[in-house]
Structure formats: structure tokens, C-alpha cells
Coordinates of C-alpha atoms and ligand atoms in Angstrom, one line a residue:
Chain L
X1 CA -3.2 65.5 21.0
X2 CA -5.8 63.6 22.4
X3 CA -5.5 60.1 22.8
X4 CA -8.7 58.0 22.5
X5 CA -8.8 54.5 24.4
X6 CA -10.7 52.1 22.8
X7 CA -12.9 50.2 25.4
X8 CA -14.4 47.3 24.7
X9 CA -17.9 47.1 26.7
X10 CA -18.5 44.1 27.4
X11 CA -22.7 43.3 28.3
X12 CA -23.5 41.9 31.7
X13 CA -25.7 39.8 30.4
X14 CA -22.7 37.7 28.7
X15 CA -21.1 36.9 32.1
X16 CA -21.5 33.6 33.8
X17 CA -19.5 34.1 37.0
X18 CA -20.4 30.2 37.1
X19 CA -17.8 29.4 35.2
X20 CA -14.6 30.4 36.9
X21 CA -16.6 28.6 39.8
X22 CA -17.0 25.3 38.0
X23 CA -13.1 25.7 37.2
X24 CA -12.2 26.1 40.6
X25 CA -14.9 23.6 42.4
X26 CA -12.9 20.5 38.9
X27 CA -9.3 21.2 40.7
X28 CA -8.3 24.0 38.7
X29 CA -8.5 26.7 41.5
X30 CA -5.1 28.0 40.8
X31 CA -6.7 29.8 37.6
X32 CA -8.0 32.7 39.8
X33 CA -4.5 33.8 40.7
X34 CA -3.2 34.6 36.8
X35 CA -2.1 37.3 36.4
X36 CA -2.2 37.9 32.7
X37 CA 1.6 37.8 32.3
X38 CA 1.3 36.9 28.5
X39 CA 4.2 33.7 29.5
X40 CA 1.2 30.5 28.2
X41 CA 0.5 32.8 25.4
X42 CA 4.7 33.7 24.8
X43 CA 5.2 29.6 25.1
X44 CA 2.5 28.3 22.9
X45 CA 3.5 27.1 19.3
X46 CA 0.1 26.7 18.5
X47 CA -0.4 30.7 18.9
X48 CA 2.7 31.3 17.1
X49 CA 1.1 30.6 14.0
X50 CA -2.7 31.4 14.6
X51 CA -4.9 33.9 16.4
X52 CA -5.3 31.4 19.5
X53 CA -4.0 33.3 22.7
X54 CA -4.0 31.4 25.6
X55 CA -3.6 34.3 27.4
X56 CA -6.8 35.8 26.3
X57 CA -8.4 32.6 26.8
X58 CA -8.3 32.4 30.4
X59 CA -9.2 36.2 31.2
X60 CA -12.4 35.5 29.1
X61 CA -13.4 32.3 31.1
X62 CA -12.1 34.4 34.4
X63 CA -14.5 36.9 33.4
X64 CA -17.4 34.5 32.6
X65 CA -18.2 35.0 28.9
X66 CA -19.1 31.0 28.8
X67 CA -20.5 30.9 25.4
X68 CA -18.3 32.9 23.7
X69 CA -15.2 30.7 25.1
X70 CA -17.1 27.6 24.6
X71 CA -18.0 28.5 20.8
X72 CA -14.5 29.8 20.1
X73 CA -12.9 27.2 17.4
X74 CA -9.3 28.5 18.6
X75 CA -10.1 26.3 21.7
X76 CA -9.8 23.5 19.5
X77 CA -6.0 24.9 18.2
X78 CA -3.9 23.6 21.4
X79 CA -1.8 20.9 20.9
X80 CA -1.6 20.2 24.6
X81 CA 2.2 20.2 25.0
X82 CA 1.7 21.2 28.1
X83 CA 4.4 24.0 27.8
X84 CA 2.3 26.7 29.3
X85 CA 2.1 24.8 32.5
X86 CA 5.1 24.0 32.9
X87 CA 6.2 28.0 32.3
X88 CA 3.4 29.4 34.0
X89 CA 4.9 31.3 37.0
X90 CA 1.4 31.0 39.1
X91 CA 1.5 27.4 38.7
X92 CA -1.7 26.9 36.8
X93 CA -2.9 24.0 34.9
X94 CA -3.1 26.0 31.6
X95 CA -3.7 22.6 29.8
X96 CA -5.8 21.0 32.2
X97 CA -7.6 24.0 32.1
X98 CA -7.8 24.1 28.1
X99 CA -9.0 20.7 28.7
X100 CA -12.0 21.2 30.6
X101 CA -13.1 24.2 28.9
X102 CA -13.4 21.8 25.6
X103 CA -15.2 19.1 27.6
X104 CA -17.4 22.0 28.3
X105 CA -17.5 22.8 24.9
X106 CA -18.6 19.5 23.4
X107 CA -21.0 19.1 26.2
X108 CA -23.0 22.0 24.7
X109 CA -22.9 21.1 21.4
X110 CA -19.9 22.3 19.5
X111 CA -18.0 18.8 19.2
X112 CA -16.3 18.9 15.1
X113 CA -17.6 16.4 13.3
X114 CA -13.9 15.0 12.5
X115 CA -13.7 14.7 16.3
X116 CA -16.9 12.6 16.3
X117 CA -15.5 10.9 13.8
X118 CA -12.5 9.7 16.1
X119 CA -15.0 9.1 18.7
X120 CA -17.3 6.5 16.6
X121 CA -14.0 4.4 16.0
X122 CA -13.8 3.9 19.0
X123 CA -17.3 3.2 20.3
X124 CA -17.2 0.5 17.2
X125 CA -13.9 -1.2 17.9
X126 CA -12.7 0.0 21.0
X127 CA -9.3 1.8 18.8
X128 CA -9.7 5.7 18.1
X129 CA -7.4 4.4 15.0
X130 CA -8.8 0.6 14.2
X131 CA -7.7 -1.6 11.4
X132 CA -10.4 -0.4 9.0
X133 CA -8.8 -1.8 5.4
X134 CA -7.4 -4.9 5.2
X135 CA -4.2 -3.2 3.5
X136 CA -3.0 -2.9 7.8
X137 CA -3.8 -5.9 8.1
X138 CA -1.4 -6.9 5.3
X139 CA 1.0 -4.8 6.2
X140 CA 1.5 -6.3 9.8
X141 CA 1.8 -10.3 7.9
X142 CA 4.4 -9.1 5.8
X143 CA 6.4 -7.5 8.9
X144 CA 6.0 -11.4 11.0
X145 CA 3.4 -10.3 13.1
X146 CA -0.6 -11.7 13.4
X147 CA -3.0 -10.1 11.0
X148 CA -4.7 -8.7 14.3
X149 CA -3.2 -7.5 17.0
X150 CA -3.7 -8.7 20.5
X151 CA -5.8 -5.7 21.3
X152 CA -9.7 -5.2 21.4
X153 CA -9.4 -6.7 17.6
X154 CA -8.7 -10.0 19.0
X155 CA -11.4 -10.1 21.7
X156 CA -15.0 -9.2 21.0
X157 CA -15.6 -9.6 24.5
X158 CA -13.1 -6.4 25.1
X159 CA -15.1 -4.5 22.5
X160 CA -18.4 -5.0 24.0
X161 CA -16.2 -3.9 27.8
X162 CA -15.5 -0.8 25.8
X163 CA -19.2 -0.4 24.9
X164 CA -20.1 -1.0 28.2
X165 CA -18.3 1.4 29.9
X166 CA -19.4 4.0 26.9
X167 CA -23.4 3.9 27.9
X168 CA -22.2 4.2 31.6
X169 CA -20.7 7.6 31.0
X170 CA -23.0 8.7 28.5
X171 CA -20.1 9.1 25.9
X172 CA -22.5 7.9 22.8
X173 CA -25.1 10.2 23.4
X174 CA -22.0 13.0 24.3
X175 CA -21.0 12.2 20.9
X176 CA -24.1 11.5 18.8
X177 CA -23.7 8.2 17.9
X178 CA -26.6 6.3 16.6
X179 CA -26.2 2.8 17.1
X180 CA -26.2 -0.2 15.3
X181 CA -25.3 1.4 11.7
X182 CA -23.8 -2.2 11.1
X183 CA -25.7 -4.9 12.5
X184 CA -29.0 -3.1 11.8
X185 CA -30.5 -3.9 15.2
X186 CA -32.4 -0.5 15.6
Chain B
X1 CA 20.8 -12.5 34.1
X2 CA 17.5 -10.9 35.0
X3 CA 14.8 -10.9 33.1
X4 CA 12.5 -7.7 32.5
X5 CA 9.2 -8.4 32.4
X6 CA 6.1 -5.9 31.3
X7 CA 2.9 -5.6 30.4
X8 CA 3.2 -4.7 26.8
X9 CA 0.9 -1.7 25.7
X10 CA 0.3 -1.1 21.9
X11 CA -2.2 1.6 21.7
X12 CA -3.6 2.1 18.5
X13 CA -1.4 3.6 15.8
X14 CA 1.5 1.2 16.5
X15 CA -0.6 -2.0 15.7
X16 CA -2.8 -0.6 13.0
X17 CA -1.0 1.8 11.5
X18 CA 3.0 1.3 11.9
X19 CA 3.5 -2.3 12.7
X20 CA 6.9 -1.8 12.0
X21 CA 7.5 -0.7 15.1
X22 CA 6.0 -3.0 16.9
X23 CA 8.4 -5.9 15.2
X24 CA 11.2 -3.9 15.6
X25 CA 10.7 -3.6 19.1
X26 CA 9.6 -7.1 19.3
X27 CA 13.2 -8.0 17.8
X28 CA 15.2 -6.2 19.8
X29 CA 13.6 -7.0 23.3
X30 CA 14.9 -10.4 23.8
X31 CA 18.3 -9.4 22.9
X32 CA 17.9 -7.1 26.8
X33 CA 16.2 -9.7 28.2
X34 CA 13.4 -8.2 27.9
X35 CA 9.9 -10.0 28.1
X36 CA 6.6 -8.6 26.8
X37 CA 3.6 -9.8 28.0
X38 CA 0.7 -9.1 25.9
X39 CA -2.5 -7.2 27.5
X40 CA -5.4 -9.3 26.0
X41 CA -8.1 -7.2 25.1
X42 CA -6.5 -3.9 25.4
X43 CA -8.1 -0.7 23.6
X44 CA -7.2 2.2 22.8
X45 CA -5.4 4.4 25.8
X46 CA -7.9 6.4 25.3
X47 CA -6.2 9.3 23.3
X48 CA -5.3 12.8 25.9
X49 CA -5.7 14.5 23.0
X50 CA -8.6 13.8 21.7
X51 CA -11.2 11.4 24.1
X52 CA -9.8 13.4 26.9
X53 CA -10.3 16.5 25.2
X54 CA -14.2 15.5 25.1
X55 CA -15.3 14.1 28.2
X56 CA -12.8 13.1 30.3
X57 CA -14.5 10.7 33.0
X58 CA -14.6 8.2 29.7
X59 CA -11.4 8.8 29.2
X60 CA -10.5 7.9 32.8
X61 CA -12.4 4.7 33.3
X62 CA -11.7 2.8 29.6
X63 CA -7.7 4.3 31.3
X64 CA -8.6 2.1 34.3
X65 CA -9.7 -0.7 32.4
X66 CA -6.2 -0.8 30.6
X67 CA -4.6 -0.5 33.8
X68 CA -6.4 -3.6 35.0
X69 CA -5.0 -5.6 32.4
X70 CA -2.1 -4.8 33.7
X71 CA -2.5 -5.2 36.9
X72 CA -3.9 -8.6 36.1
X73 CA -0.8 -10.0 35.2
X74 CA 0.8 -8.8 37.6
X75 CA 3.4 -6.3 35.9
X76 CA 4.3 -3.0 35.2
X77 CA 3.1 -1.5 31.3
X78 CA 6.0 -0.9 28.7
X79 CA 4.5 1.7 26.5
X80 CA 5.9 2.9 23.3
X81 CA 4.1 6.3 22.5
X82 CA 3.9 9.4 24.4
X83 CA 0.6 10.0 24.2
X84 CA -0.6 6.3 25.7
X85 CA 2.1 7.0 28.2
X86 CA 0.6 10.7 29.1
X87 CA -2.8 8.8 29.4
X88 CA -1.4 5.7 31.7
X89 CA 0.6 8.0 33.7
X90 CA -2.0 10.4 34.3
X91 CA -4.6 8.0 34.9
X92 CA -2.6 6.2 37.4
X93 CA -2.0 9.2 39.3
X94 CA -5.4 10.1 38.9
X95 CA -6.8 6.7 40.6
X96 CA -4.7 7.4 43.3
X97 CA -7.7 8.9 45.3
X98 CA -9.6 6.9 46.6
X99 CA -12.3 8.5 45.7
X100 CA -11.9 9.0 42.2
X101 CA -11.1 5.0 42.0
X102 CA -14.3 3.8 43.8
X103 CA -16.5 6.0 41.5
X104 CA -14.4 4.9 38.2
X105 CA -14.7 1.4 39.5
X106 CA -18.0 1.6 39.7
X107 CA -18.3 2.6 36.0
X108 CA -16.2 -0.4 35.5
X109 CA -18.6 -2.6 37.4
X110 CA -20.1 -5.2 34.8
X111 CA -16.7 -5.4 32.7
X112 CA -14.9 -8.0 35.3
X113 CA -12.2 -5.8 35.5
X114 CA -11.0 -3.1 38.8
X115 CA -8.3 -1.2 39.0
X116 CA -6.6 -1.7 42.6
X117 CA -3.5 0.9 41.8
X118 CA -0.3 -1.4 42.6
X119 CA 1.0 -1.1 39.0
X120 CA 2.6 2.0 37.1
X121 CA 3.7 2.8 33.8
X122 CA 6.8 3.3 32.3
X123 CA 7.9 5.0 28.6
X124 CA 10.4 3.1 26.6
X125 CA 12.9 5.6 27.7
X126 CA 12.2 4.7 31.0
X127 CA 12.9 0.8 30.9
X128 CA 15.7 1.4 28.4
X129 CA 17.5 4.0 30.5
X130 CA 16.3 2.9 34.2
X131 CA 15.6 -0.6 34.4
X132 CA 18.3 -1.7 31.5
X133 CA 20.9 0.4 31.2
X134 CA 23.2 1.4 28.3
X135 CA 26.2 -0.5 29.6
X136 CA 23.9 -4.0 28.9
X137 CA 22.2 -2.2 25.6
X138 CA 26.1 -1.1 24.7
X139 CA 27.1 -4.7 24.7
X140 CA 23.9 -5.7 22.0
X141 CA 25.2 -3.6 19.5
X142 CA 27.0 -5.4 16.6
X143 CA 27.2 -3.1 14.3
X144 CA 27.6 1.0 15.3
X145 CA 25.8 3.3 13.5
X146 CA 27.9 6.2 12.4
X147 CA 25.6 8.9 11.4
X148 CA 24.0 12.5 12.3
X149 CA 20.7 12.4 14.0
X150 CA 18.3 14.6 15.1
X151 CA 16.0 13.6 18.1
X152 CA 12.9 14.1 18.8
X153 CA 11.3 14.0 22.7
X154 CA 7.9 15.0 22.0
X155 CA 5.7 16.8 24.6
X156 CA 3.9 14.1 26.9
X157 CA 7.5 12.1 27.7
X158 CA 8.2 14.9 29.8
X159 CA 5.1 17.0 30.2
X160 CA 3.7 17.3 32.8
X161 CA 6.6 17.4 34.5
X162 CA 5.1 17.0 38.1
X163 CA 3.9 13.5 37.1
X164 CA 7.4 12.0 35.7
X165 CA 10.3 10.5 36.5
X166 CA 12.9 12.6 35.2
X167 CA 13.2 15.5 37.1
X168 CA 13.8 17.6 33.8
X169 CA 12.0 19.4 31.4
X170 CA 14.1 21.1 29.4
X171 CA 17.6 19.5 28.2
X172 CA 16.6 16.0 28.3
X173 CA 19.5 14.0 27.3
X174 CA 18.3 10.8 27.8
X175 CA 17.7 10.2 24.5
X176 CA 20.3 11.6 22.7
X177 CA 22.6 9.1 25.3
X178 CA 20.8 6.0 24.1
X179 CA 21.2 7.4 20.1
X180 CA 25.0 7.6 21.4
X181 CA 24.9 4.2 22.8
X182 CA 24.6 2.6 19.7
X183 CA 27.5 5.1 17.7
X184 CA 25.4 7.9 16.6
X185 CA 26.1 11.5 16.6
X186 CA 23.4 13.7 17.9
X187 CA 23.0 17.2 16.5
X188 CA 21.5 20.6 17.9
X189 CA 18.7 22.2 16.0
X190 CA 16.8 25.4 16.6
X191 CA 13.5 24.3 18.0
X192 CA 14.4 20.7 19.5
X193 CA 11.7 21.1 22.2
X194 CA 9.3 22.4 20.2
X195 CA 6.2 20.3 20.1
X196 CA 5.3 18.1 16.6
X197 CA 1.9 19.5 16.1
X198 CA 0.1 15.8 16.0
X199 CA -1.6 16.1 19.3
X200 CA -4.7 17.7 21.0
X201 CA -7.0 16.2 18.1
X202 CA -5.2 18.9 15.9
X203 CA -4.7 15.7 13.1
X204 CA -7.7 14.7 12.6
X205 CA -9.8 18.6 12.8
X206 CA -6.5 21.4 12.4
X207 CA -4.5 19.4 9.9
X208 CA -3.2 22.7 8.1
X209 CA -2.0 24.4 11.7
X210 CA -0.9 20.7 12.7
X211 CA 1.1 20.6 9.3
X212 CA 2.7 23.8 9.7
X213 CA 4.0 23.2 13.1
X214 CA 6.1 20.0 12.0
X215 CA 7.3 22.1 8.8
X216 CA 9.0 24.7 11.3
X217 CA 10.5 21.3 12.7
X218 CA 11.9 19.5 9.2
X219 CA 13.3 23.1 8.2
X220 CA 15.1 23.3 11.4
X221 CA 16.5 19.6 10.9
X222 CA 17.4 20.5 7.5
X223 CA 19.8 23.5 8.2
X224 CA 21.5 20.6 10.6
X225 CA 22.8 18.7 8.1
X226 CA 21.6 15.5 9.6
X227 CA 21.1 11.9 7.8
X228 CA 18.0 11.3 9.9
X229 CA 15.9 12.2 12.5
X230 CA 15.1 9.6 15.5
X231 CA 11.7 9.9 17.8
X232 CA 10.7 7.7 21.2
X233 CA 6.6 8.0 19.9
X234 CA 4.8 6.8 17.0
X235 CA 2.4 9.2 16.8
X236 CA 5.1 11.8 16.3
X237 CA 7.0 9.5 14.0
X238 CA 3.5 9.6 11.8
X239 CA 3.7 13.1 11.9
X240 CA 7.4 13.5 10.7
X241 CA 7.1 10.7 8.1
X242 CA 3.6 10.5 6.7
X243 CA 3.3 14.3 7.7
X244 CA 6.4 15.1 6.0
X245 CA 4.8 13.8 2.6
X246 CA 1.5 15.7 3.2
X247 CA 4.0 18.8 3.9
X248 CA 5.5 18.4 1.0
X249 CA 2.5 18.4 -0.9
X250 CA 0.7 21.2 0.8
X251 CA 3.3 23.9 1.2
X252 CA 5.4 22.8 -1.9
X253 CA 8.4 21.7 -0.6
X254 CA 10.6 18.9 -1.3
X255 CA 11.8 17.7 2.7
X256 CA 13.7 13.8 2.5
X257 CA 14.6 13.5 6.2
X258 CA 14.5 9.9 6.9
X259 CA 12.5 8.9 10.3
X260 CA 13.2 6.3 12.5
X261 CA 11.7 5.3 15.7
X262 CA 14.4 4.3 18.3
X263 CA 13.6 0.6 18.4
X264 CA 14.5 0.4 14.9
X265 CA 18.0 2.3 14.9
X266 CA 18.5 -0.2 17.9
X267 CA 18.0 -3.3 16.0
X268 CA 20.0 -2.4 12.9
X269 CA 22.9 -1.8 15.6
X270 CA 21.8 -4.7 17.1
X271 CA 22.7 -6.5 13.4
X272 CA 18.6 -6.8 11.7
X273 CA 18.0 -6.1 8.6
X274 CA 16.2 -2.8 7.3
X275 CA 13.7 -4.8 6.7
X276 CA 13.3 -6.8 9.7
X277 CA 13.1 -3.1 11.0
X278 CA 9.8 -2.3 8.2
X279 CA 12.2 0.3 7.0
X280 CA 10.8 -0.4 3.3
X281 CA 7.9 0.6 4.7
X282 CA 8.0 4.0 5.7
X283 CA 6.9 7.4 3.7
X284 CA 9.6 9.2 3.6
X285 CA 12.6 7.1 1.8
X286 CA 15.2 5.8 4.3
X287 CA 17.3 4.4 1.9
X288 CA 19.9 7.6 1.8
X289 CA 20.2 7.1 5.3
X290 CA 21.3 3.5 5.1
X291 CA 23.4 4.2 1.8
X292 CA 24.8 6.4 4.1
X293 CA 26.0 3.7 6.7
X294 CA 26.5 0.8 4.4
X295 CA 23.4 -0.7 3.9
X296 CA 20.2 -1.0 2.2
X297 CA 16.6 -1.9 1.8
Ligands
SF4_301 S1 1.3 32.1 32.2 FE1 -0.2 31.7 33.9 S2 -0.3 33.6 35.1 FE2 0.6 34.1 33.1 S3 -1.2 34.7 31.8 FE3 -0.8 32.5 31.4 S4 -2.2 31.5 32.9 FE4 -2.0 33.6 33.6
SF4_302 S1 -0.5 23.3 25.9 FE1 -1.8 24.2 24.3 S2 -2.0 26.3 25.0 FE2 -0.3 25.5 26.2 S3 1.5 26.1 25.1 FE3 0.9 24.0 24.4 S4 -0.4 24.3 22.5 FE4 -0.2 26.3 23.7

């Protein structure tokens, strides 16, 4: 009987040895010494259930295929419990790792538009989860407390810190937000 | 007695979307001697899950500018959920370098505010446990609570390790000794580790996956036999109460596990009523629970 092995070829052209460079030169240098043990992938309760494999996730950004880990949507099915990390037996920052492949990931242009979303909140208010109906605002009267809390919602001052640091960083653009919806200024 | 004073850090789903807890915990504080000093201003942590997940010198600097608050009066945060707490945490050990801080800083430049680094921040558990004790919470409680409970940790109390105080990752008991402290009986299910499925923006974009990771949870509590389940963050008490609804919708079954947060079980020991506690406020009924120790809503 002849057994035939299945290889997948992958192009050169795909590679970007960049990558695992970038990885190492943002603190995660500890990612070239996996050793594909299958223990982030065996730990994950996100890949229990789906077809994300951690695993297979960091051999494909060791081996440089940036656009194909960058446009995977599993990137976007970790939870970050953080229980790879802990389990991993070379000591790598599988979820800091996870982490800055997504910031990668956004940064070219793959951001979901619930995630936007999340990220206009808080550009408006300075809350990822603001008081957006007055129902919450209810709520918190009839439980003794201020209709706003003491947070950004109290201090327009603090929302316009937020917005502050926000240009700084480039965040907005990062996240395609077109200003002034509300006040109309643009 | 001594008086505990902190820099009190809401977040963002406490305030706007479960106020309940932040009564209850405003209740039961004074009865440890406990002061809360409100951060003026303060925004949203930013979320690890999410703003971290997308650009993560934002989510460092508007971290720093919480920390500032902080720092500017002078005390230590008291933070409620796990995820602020992952952010804080992280972010203070972040800003430890020097050179990290100077160039956050410098973002921060124009906001009044600067993060020096001389204050820290500590998880409810923390302050309860550490700073308190259960000897002083033991002698608050009025009124024991006899019942079964399940706990839930939830991932960033403990995770990463390297960064908290604990020492532990795996059989945390500190919870399940301050669910003790006040009468209750805590009881073993398969999967008590297991993350809730809430975080890493898996809400708001992965809601089935998200949904079917706290179903796996509320099965397990089920075959326990317990009269409810008790969490230390609100964004995994959100996931087990209004998730359990949407669970219950989505896969068709019929889960009633009541949810509490621990400041809540806390103050009805510490003799408030259920709804001084927003317990007529939750999803997921809580009155079987409170039938089931004398009470109700
Ligand atoms: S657990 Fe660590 S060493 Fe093992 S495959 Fe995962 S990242 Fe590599
Ligand atoms: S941190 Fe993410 S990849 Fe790691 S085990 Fe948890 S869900 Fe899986």
C-alpha cells in the first residue's frame, strides 16, 4: 500500500518573515521558541467549540503568511482568558500575542463593524457602554443613586480629555470615525 | 477602627448598565469601614478586550489617565470588574518603564493629567480578603445565608498570573471563603475555571460562540443542584444573567439560575433588603433563591 502525504505548498510570495520580526522587536520574542505542542490550542475554550486553533495560529504568523493571519476572522474568536499563557510550557504570551496580531489586523483594515461600533461610544462619551436611553438612567434613581454617574457623564471636560487623547493616537481615523455626526460642525 | 479608603473605579457596565451593583456595594462599604472616593471624570478603563484588542497605545494612555485620577487623590483604586482590573493592573505594570510612561505622558500632555506610578490597583477580592479580612466582614453579617452556590472567578482576577497578587491560578479559594464567610455552601462543578465567554469583544461581534460558552457553564451549574450562582465581575454577571435569557432563547432551553454579584449576597447577610440589593432588577428571577432562604422581592 502506498501511502500518499498530502503537502500543502505554501507560495513564497505569501511569506513576510517581517512579521515574526515585528513580534519579537513588540516584546513578544519568546514566540520563536514554540514548539507546536498543541497545549494553547488543548487549553482554549474558544477552540473547543469553533475552528480557531491557537496552535495553528502562531505557526502561520512564525511562518510569515501576514495577510492570511491578519484576514482570518477566527483571530477575532479568543476570549482572552489568558489560559494559554498561563499553560504554555515555553512561556509565551499567547494572548499578548493574539493581541497584537488583531491590532495588526485592524490597522489594515479588517476592524468588524460591531467593534467600531464599541469604539464610536467611546470616542462620543468617553464609555465603550454609555448611558444611551434614559431607561439606565431611570434605573440608577430608583436604586438611590444620581441619574449620572460620577464618570465622564458628569464632566464634559473629561469627555473632551478622552477626545484629546483619541486624535493623539490616531484612534478615530484607526477606527473610521467621522466626526461631528451630532453637533454638525463638519 | 481604621478606615479603608480608595479610589473608587466604576467602569462602564456597572454605572450604566447594572447599577445595582454599584448600590449594593455602596451599602455594604461603610458597614467595613470602607470609604470610596469617587474618581471625577473617569471613563471607561478602556476595555482589554476590545480597545486593547484594536490599538493598544490608546488603550494604554486613556489607562494612564484613569490612573491619574487616582493618583490625584492620593489612594489606591477599588475596582469591581475583572476586566477594568486586567486593564488597571496591566497598565500600571506597563508604566513602570520609564520609558513607556514619558511617551504615554506625553500623549497625555494637554489633558492636565500625568501619571507618576505611586498608586496600584486592587480587585474587590483583594480589599475584601487582604486589606479587611473576614474575621471583621464575619462580624457584619446579621443574617447568614444558608444556601448552595456556585462561584464564578472569571479569567482576568487571576490571569495573568505573573501580574497578581495571589500566587494561584488554579484552585482559587478566595472566593468561595468570602461566600463561606457569610453562611453559604459552595459547591464543585465541572468547568468552574472555565472562562464566561463575555470577553475579547466576543459580545458585541461572536455573540453565538460567546453564548455557547456560558451555556456549557449554566449546564454544569445545573447538574449541581445549586440555588444560585455568585461572581466577583459584572461583566460576567451580565453574561450569566442577561446571557442566560438570550441562551434560553437561542438554544431553547429553559436555565433559572439566579445571579448575584458578591456585594449583593454580602448585604443581604449584612441585613438589606433584596431590593436595596436591585435584586428585582435582574434578568434571570432571583426570587426562588430568596424563597429559598426566607425572603423576598
Ligand atoms: S502552548 Fe506554547 S509552545 Fe505549545 S504550541 Fe502553544 S504557543 Fe507553542
Ligand atoms: S486566551 Fe484566547 S487563545 Fe488563549 S486559551 Fe483563552 S480564548 Fe483560547
Amino acid at each position: 500500500m502506498t501511502i500518499v502525504i498530502d503537502r500543502r505548498v505554501i507560495n513564497g510570495s505569501k511569506i513576510d518573515s517581517e512579521l515574526a520580526e515585528d513580534m519579537t522587536k513588540a516584546g513578544l520574542d519568546r514566540i520563536r521558541s514554540c514548539i507546536q505542542c498543541g497545549t494553547c490550542t488543548g487549553s482554549c475554550p474558544a477552540g473547543r467549540r469553533t475552528a480557531y486553533r491557537t496552535r495553528q495560529l502562531i505557526r502561520k504568523a512564525l511562518l510569515g503568511l501576514r495577510e492570511e493571519v491578519l484576514s482570518d476572522p477566527n483571530l477575532w474568536l479568543c476570549s482572552t482568558c489568558g489560559t494559554c499563557t498561563e499553560r504554555c510550557p515555553r512561556k509565551i504570551d499567547v494572548t499578548e500575542a493574539i493581541l497584537y496580531l488583531r491590532n495588526l489586523s485592524c490597522e489594515a483594515g479588517y476592524m468588524r463593524p460591531e467593534h467600531q461600533g464599541v469604539s464610536h461610544k467611546l470616542i462620543e462619551t468617553g464609555h465603550a457602554v454609555p448611558i444611551d436611553d434614559e431607561k439606565w438612567s431611570k434605573l440608577r434613581e430608583e436604586l438611590g443613586l444620581d441619574p449620572l454617574p460620577p464618570t465622564v457623564h458628569s464632566y464634559p471636560k473629561a469627555v473632551k480629555e478622552i477626545q484629546h487623547i483619541i486624535k493623539k493616537t490616531g484612534f478615530d481615523k484607526l477606527v473610521n470615525y467621522k466626526e461631528s455626526k451630532k453637533d454638525g460642525e463638519t | 477602627m481604621v478606615k479603608h479608603s480608595y479610589s473608587f473605579f466604576l467602569g462602564c457596565v456597572i454605572p450604566n448598565r447594572l447599577p445595582q451593583i454599584e448600590a449594593a456595594t455602596r451599602l455594604i462599604a461603610p458597614k467595613l469601614d470602607i470609604e470610596l472616593v469617587e474618581m471625577k471624570g473617569a471613563s471607561c478603563c478602556p476595555a482589554p478586550g476590545v480597545i486593547k484588542s484594536f490599538d493598544k497605545a490608546t488603550w494604554l494612555s486613556i489607562t494612564a489617565r484613569n490612573l491619574a485620577l487616582a493618583e490625584e487623590n492620593g489612594l489606591d483604586i477599588l475596582v469591581l470588574c475583572n476586566g477594568c482590573y486586567g486593564t488597571l493592573i496591566a497598565g500600571v505594570d506597563d508604566l513602570k518603564d520609564e520609558e513607556t510612561r514619558k511617551r504615554v505622558n506625553k500623549i497625555l500632555k494637554g489633558t492636565g493629567h500625568q501619571f507618576k506610578g505611586t498608586i496600584t490597583a486592587k480587585h474587590l477580592v483583594e480589599v475584601l480578603y487582604n486589606d479587611i479580612g473576614k474575621d471583621a466582614i464575619e462580624e457584619t453579617v446579621e443574617n447568614p445565608i444558608d444556601a448552595r452556590f456556585a462561584i464564578h472567578i472569571g479569567c482576568h482576577l487571576l490571569k495573568p498570573s505573573d501580574i497578581r497578587p495571589w500566587g494561584v491560578v488554579e484552585d482559587f479559594t478566595l472566593v468561595d471563603e468570602l461566600v463561606e464567610t457569610v453562611g453559604g455552601t459552595v459547591v464543585d462543578y465541572k468547568l468552574k475555571d472555565m472562562c464566561c465567554g463575555a470577553g475579547g469583544g466576543l459580545r458585541s461581534a461572536e455573540l453565538e460562540v460567546s453564548l455557547d460558552m456560558v451555556r456549557e457553564k449554566l449546564e454544569a451549574m445545573k447538574e449541581a443542584k445549586i440555588d444560585a450562582m455568585v461572581n466577583v465581575c459584572n461583566f460576567c454577571h451580565l453574561q450569566f444573567d442577561l446571557g442566560q435569557m438570550q441562551v434560553n432563547k437561542h438554544f431553547g432551553t429553559d436555565y433559572q439560575i439566579p445571579v448575584l454579584y458578591y456585594t449583593q449576597l454580602l448585604g443581604l447577610a449584612q441585613g438589606f433588603t433584596p431590593k436595596q440589593m436591585g435584586l428585582d432588577k435582574h434578568f434571570i428571577s432571583v426570587a426562588p433563591f430568596l424563597e429559598k432562604i426566607g425572603m423576598s422581592v
